JSON list of C-alpha atoms in Angstrom, two decimals:
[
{"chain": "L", "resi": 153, "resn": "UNK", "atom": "CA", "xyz": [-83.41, 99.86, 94.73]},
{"chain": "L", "resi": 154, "resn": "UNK", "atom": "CA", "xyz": [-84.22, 97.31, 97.29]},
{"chain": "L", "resi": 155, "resn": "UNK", "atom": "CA", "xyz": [-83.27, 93.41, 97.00]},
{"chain": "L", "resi": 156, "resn": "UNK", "atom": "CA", "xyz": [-84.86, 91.51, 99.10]},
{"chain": "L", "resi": 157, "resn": "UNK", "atom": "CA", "xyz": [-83.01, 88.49, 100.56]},
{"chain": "L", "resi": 158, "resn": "UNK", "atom": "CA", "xyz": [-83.46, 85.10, 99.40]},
{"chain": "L", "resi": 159, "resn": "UNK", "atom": "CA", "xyz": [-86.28, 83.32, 101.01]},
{"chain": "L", "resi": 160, "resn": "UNK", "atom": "CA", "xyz": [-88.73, 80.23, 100.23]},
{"chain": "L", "resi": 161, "resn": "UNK", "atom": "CA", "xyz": [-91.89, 81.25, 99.54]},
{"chain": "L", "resi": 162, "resn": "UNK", "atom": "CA", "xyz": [-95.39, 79.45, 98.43]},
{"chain": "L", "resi": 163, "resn": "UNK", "atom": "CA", "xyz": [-95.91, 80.87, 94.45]},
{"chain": "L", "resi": 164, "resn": "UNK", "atom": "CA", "xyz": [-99.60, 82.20, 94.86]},
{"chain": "L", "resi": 165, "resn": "UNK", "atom": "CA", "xyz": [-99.29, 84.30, 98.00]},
{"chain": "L", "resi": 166, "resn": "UNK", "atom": "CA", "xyz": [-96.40, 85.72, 96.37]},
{"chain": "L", "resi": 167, "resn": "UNK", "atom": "CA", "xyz": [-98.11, 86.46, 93.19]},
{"chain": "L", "resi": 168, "resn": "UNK", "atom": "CA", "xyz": [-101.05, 88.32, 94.85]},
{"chain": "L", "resi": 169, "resn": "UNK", "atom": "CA", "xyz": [-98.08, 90.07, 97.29]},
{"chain": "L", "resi": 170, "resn": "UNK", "atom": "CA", "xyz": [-96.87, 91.45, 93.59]},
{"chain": "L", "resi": 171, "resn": "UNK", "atom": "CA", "xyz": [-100.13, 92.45, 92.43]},
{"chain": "L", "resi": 172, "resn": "UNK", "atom": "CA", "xyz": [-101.13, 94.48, 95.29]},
{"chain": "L", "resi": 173, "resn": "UNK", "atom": "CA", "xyz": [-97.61, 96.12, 95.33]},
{"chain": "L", "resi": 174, "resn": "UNK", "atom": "CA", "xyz": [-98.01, 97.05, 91.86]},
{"chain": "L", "resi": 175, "resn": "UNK", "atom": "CA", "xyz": [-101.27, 98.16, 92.24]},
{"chain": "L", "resi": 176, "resn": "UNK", "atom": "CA", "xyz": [-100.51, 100.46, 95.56]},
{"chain": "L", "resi": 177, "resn": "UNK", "atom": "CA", "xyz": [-96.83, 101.72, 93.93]},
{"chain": "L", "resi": 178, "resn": "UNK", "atom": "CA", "xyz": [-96.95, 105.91, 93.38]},
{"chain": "L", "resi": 179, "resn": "UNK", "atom": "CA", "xyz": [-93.78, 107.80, 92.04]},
{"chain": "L", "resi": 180, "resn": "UNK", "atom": "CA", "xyz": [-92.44, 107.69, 95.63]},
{"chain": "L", "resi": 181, "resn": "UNK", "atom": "CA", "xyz": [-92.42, 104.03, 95.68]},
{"chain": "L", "resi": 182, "resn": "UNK", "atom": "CA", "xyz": [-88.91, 102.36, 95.57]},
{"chain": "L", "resi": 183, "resn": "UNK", "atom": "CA", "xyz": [-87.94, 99.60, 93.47]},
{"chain": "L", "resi": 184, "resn": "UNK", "atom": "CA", "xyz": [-88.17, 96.13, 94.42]},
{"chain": "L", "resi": 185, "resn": "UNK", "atom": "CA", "xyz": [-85.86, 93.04, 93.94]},
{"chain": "L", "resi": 186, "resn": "UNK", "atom": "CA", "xyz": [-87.81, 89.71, 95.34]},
{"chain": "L", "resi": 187, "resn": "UNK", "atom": "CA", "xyz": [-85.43, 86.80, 95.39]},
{"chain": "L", "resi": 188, "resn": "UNK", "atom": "CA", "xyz": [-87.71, 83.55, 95.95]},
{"chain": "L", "resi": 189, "resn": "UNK", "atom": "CA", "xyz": [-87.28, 79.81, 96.32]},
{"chain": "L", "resi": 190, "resn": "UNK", "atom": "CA", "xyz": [-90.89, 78.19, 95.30]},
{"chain": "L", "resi": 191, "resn": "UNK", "atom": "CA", "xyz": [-92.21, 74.68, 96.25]},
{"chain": "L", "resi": 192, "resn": "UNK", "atom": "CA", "xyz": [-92.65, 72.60, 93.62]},
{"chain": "L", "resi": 193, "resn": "UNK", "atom": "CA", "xyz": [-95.20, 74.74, 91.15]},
{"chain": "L", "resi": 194, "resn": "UNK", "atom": "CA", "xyz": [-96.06, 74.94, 87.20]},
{"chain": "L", "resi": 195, "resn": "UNK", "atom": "CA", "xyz": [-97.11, 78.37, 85.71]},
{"chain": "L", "resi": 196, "resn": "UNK", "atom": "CA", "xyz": [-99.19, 79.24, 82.76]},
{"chain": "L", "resi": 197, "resn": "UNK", "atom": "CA", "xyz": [-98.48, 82.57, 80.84]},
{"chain": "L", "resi": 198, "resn": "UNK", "atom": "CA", "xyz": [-101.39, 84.58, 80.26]},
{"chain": "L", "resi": 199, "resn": "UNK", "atom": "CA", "xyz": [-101.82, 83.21, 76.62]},
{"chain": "L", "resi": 200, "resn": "UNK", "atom": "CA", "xyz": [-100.43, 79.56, 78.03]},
{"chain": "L", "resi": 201, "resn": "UNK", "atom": "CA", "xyz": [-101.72, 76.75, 76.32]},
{"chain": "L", "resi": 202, "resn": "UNK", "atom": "CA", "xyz": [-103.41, 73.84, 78.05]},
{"chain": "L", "resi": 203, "resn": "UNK", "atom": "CA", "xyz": [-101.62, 71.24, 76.02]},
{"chain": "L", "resi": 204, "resn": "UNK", "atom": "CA", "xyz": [-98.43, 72.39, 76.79]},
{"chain": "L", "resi": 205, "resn": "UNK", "atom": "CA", "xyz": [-99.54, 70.96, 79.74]},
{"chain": "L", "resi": 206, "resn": "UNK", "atom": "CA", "xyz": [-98.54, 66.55, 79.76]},
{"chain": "L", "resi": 207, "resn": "UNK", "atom": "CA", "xyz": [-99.39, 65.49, 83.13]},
{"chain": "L", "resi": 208, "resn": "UNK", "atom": "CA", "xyz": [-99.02, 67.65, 86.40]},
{"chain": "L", "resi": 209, "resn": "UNK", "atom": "CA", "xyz": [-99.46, 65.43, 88.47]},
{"chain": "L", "resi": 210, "resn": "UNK", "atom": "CA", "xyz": [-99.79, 66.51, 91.83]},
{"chain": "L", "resi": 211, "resn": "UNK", "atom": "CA", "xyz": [-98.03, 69.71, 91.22]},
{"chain": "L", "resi": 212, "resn": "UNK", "atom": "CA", "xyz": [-100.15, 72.57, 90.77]},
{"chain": "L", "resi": 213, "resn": "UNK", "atom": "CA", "xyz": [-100.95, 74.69, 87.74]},
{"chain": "L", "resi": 214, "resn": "UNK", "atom": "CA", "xyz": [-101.49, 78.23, 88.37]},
{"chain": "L", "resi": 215, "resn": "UNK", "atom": "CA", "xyz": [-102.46, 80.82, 85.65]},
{"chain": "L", "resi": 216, "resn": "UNK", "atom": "CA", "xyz": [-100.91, 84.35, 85.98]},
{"chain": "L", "resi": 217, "resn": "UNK", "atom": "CA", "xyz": [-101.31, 87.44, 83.74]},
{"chain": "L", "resi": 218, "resn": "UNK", "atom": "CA", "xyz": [-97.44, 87.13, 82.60]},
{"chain": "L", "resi": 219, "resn": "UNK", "atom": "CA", "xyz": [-96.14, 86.62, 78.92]},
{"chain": "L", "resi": 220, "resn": "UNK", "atom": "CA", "xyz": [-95.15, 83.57, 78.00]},
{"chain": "L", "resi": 221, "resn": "UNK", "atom": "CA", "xyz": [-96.21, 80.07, 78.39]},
{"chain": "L", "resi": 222, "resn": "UNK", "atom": "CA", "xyz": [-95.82, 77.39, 80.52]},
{"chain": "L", "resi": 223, "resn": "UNK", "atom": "CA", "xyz": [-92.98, 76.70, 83.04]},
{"chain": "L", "resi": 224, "resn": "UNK", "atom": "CA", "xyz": [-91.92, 75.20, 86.60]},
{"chain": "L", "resi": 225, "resn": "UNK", "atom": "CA", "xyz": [-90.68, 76.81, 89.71]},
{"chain": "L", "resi": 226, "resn": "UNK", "atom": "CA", "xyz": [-89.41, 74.32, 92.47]},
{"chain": "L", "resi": 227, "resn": "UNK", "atom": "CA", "xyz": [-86.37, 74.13, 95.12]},
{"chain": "L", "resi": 228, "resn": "UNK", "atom": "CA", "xyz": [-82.85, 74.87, 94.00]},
{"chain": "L", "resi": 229, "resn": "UNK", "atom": "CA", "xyz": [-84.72, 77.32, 91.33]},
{"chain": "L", "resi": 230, "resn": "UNK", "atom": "CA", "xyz": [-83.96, 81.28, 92.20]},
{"chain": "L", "resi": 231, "resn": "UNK", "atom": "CA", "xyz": [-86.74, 83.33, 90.91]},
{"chain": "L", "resi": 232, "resn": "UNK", "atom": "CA", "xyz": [-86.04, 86.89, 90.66]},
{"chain": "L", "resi": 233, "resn": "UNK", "atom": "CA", "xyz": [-89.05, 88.90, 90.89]},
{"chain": "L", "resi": 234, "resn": "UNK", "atom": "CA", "xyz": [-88.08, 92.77, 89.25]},
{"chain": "L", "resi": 235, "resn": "UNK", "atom": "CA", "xyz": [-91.10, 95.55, 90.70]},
{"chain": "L", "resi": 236, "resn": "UNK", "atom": "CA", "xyz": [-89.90, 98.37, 88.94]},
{"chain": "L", "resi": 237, "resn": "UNK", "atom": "CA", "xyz": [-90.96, 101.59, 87.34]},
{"chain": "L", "resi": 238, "resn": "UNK", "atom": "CA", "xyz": [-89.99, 101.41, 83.93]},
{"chain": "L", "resi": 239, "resn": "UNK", "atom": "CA", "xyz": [-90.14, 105.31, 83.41]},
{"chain": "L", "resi": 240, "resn": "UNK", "atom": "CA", "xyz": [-88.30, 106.34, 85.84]},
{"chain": "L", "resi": 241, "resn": "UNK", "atom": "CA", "xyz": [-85.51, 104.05, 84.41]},
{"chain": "L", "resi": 242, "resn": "UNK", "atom": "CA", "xyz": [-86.58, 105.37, 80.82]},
{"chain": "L", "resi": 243, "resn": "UNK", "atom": "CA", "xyz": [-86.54, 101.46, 80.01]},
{"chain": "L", "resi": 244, "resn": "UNK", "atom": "CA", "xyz": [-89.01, 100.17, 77.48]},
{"chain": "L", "resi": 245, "resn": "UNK", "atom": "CA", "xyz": [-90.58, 96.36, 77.82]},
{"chain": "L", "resi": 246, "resn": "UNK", "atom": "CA", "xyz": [-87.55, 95.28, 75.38]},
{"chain": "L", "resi": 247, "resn": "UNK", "atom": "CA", "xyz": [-84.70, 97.26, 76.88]},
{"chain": "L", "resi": 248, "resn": "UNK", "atom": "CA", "xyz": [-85.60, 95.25, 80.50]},
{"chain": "L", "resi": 249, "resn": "UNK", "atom": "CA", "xyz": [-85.72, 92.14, 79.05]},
{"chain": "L", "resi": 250, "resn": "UNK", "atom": "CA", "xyz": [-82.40, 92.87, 77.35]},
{"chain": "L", "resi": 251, "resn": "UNK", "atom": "CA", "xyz": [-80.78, 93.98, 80.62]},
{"chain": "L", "resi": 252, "resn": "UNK", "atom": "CA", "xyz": [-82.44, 90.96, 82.28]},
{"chain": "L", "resi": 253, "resn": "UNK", "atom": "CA", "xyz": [-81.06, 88.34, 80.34]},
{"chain": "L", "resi": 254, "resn": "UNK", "atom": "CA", "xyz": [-77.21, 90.56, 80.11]},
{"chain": "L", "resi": 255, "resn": "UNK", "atom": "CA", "xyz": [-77.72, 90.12, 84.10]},
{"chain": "L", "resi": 256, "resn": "UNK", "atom": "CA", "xyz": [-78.25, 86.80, 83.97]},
{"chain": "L", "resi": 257, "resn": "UNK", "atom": "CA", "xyz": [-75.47, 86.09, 81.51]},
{"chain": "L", "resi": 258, "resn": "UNK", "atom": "CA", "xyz": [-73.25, 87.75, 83.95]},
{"chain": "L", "resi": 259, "resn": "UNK", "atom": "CA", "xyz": [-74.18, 85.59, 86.65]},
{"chain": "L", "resi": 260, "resn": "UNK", "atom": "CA", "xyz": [-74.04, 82.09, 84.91]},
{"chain": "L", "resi": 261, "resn": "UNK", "atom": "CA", "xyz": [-70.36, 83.43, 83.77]},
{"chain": "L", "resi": 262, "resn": "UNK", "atom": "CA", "xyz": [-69.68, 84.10, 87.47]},
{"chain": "L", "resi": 263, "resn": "UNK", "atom": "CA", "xyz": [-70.08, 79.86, 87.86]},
{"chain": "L", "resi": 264, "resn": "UNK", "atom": "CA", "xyz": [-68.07, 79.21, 84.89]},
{"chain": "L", "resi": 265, "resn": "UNK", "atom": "CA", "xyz": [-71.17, 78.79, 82.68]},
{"chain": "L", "resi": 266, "resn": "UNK", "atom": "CA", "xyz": [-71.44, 80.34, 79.09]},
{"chain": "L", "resi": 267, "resn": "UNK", "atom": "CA", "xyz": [-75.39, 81.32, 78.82]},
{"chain": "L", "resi": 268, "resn": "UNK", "atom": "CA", "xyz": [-76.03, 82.53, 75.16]},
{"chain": "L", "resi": 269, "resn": "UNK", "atom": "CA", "xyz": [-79.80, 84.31, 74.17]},
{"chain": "L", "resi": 270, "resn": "UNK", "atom": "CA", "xyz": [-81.87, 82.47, 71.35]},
{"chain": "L", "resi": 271, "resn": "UNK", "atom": "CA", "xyz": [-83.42, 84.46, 68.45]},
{"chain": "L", "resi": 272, "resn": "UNK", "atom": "CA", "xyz": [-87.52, 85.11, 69.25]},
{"chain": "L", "resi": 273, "resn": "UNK", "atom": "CA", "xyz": [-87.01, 82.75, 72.26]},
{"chain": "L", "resi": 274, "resn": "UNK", "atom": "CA", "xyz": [-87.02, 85.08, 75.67]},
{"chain": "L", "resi": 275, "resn": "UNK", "atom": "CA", "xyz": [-84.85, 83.48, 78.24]},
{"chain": "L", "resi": 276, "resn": "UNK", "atom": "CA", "xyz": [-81.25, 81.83, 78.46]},
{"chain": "L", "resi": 277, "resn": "UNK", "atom": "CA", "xyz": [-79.64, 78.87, 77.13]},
{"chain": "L", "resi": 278, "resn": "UNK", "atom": "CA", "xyz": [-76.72, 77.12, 77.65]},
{"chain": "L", "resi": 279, "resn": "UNK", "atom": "CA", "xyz": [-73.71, 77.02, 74.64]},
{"chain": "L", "resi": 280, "resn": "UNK", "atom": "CA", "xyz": [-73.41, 73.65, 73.38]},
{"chain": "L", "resi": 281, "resn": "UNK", "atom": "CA", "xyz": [-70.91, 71.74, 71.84]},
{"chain": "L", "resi": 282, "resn": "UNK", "atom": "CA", "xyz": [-71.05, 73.96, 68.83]},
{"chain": "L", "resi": 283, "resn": "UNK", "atom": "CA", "xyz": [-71.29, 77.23, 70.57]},
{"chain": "L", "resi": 284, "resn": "UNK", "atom": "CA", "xyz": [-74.95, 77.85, 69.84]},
{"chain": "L", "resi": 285, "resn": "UNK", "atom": "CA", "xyz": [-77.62, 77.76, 72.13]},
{"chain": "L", "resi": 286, "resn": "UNK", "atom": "CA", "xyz": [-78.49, 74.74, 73.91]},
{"chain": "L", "resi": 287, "resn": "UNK", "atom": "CA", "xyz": [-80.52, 73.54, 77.33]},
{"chain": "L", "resi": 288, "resn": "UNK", "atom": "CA", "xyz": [-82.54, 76.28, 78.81]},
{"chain": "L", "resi": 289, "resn": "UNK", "atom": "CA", "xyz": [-81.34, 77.54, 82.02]},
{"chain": "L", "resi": 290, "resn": "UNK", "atom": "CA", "xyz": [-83.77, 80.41, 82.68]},
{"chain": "L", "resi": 291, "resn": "UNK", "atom": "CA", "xyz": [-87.02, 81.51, 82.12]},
{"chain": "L", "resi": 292, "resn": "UNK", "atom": "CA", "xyz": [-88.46, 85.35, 81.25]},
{"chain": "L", "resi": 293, "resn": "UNK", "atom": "CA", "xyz": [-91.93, 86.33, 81.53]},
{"chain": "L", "resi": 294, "resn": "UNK", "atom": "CA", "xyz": [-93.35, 89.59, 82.31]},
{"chain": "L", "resi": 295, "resn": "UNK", "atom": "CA", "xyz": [-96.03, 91.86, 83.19]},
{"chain": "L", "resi": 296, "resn": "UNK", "atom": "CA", "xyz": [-96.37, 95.78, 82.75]},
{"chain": "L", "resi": 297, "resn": "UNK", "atom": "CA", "xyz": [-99.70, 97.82, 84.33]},
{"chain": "L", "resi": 298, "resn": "UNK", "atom": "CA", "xyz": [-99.59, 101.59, 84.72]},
{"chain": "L", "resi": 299, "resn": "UNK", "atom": "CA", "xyz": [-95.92, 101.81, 83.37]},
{"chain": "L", "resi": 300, "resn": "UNK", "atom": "CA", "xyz": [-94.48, 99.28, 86.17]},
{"chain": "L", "resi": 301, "resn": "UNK", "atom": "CA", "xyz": [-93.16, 95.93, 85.64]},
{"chain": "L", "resi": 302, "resn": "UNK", "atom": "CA", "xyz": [-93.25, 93.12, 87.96]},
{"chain": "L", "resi": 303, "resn": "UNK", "atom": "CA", "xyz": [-93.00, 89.20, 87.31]},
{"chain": "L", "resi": 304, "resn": "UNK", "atom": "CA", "xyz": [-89.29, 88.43, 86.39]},
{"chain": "L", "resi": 305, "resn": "UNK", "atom": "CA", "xyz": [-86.36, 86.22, 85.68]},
{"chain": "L", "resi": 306, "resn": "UNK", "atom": "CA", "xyz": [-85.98, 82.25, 86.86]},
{"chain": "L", "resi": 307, "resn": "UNK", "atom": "CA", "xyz": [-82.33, 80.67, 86.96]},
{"chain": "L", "resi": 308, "resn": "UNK", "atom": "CA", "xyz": [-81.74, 76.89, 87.71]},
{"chain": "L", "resi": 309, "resn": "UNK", "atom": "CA", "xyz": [-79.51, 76.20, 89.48]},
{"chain": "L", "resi": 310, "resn": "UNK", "atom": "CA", "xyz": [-79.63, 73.00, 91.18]},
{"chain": "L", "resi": 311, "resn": "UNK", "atom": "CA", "xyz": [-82.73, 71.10, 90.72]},
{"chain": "L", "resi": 312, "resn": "UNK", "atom": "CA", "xyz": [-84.57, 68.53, 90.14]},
{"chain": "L", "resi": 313, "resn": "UNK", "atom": "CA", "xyz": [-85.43, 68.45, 86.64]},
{"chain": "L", "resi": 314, "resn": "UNK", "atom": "CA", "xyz": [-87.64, 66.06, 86.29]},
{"chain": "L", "resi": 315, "resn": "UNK", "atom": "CA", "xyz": [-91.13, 68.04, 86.33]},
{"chain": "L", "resi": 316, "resn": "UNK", "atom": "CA", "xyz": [-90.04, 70.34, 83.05]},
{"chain": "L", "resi": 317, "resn": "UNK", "atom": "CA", "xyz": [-90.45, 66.57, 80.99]},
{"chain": "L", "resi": 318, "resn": "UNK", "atom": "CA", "xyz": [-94.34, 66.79, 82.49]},
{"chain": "L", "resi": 319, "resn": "UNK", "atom": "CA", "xyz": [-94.53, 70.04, 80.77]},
{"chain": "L", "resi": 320, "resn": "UNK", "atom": "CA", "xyz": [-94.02, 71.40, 77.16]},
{"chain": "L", "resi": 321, "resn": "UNK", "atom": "CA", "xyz": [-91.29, 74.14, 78.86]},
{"chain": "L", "resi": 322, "resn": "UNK", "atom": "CA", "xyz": [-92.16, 77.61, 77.43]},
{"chain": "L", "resi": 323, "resn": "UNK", "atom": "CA", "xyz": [-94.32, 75.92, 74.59]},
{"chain": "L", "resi": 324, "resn": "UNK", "atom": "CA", "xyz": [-91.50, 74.26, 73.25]},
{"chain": "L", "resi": 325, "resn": "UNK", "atom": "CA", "xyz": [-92.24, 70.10, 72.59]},
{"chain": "L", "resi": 326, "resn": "UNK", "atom": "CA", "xyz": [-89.02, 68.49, 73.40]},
{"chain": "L", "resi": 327, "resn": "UNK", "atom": "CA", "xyz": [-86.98, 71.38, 74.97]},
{"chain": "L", "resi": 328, "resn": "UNK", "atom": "CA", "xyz": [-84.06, 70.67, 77.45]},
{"chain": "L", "resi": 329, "resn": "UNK", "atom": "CA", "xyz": [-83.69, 71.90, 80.29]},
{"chain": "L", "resi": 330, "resn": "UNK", "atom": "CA", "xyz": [-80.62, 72.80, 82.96]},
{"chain": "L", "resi": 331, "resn": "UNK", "atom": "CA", "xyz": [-79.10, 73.91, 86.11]},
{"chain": "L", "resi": 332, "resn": "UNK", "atom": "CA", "xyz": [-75.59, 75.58, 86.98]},
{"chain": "L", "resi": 333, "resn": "UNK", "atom": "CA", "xyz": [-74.45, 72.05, 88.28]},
{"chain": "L", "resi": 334, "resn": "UNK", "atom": "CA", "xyz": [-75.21, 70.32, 86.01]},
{"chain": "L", "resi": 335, "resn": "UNK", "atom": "CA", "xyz": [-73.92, 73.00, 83.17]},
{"chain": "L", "resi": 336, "resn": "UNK", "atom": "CA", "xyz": [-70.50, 73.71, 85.25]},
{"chain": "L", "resi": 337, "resn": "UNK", "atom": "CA", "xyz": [-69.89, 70.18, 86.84]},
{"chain": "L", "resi": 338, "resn": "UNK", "atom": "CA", "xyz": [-68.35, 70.19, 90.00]},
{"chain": "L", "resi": 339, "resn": "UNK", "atom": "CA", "xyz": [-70.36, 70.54, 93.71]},
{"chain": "L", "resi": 340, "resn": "UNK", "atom": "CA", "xyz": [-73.69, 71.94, 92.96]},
{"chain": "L", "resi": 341, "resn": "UNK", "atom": "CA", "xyz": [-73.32, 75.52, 93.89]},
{"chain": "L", "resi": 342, "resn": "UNK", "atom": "CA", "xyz": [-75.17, 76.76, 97.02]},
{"chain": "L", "resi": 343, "resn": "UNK", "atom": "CA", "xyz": [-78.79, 78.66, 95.50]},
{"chain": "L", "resi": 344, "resn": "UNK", "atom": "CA", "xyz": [-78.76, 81.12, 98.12]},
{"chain": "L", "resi": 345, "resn": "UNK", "atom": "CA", "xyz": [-75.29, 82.27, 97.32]},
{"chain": "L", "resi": 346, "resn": "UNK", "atom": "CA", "xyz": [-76.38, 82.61, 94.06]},
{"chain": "L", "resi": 347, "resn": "UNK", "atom": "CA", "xyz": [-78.75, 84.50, 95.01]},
{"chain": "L", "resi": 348, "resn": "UNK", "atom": "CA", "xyz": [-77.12, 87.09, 96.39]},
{"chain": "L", "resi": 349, "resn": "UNK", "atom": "CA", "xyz": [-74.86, 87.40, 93.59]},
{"chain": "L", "resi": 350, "resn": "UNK", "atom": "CA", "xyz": [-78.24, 87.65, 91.27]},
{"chain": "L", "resi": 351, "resn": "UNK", "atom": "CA", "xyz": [-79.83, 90.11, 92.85]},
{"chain": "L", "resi": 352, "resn": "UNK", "atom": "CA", "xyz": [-77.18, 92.28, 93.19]},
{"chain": "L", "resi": 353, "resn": "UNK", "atom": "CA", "xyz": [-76.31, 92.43, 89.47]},
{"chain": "L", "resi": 354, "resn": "UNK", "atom": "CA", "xyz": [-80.03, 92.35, 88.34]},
{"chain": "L", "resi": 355, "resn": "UNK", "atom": "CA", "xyz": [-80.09, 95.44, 90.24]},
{"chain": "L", "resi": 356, "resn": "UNK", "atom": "CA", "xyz": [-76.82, 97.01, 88.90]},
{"chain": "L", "resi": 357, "resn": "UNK", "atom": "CA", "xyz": [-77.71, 96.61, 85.44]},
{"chain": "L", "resi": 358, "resn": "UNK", "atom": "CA", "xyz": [-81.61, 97.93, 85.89]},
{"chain": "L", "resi": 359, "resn": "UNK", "atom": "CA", "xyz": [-80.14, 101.00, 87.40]},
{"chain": "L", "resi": 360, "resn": "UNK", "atom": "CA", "xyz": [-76.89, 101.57, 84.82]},
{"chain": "L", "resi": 361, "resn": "UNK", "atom": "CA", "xyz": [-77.52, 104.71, 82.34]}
]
């Protein structure tokens, strides 16, 4: 599998980069890690709902042909974009977004954050005071033609959080967001290191038996 280094990248060109690898893959084809930093963007699933929408702004809305609803990319954000060929992992939709979210759990842990999944809620949240899931700290949506995936996995890490309150985030009135700074305290930890760190356990745990 190849992970591609972290690198900024505007969200549209990127999105048309995945559908024309997707659509070009054959069984030779590798697998593809994309580890991007997006300018400040908001995203509508494929069945995203226009009032989940508030008030943009001057932040654009782009629709894609993911699952899910609505939700912001911007800097300090690493989205991990997973091209992969689900059979020859013999993964179905469910078992990648299980190993997906166990990767991402992994990684939070790694910056002394405790990330927990939510019941029917894709996606990872932060243990609160109780031990149940709390803030959101990443995002899930994906997309599957011809038996490959691509679309991904989006962990905050040190952001501005102010454009999720312009936005119902994931369809949710209400929900709170975080980052790894603000959910471990301390210096805000560098993106791009954990980055690195992402992609290379997003990778080990796509490719474990």
């Amino acid at each position: 599998m190849i992970v591609r280094p972290f690198t900024p990248a505007d969200y549209l060109p990127t999105l048309e980069a995945m559908r024309a690898f997707t659509g070009a893959r054959n069984d030779a084809t590798p697998d593809e890690i994309w580890l991007i930093e997006h300018p400040p963007v908001f995203t509508q699933g494929l069945a995203g709902r226009s009032e989940h929408v508030l008030a943009p702004g001057e932040i654009p809305v782009i629709r894609t042909e993911r699952g899910g609803q609505v939700t912001y990319h911007g800097p300090g954000q690493v989205v991990a974009y997973t091209l992969l060929d689900l059979r020859r992992h013999r993964l179905g939709v469910r078992d990648l977004v299980c190993r997906l979210e166990a990767a991402t759990i992994e990684t939070c842990a790694a910056s002394g954050v405790r990330a927990l999944r939510k019941p029917g809620a894709p996606g990872l949240y932060v243990a609160d005071a109780t031990g149940g899931p709390g803030p959101k700290i990443a995002s899930l949506g994906l997309k599957v033609s011809r038996g490959c995936a691509y679309h991904g996995i989006a962990l905050n890490v040190a952001m501005d959080l102010e454009p999720f309150e312009r936005i119902h985030p994931c369809g949710y009135a209400g929900l709170q967001v975080t980052d790894l700074a603000r959910a471990a305290g301390g210096p805000p930890p560098d993106p791009a290191a954990v980055a690195r760190r992402f992609g290379d356990t997003l990778a080990a745990h796509i490719e474990r038996p």
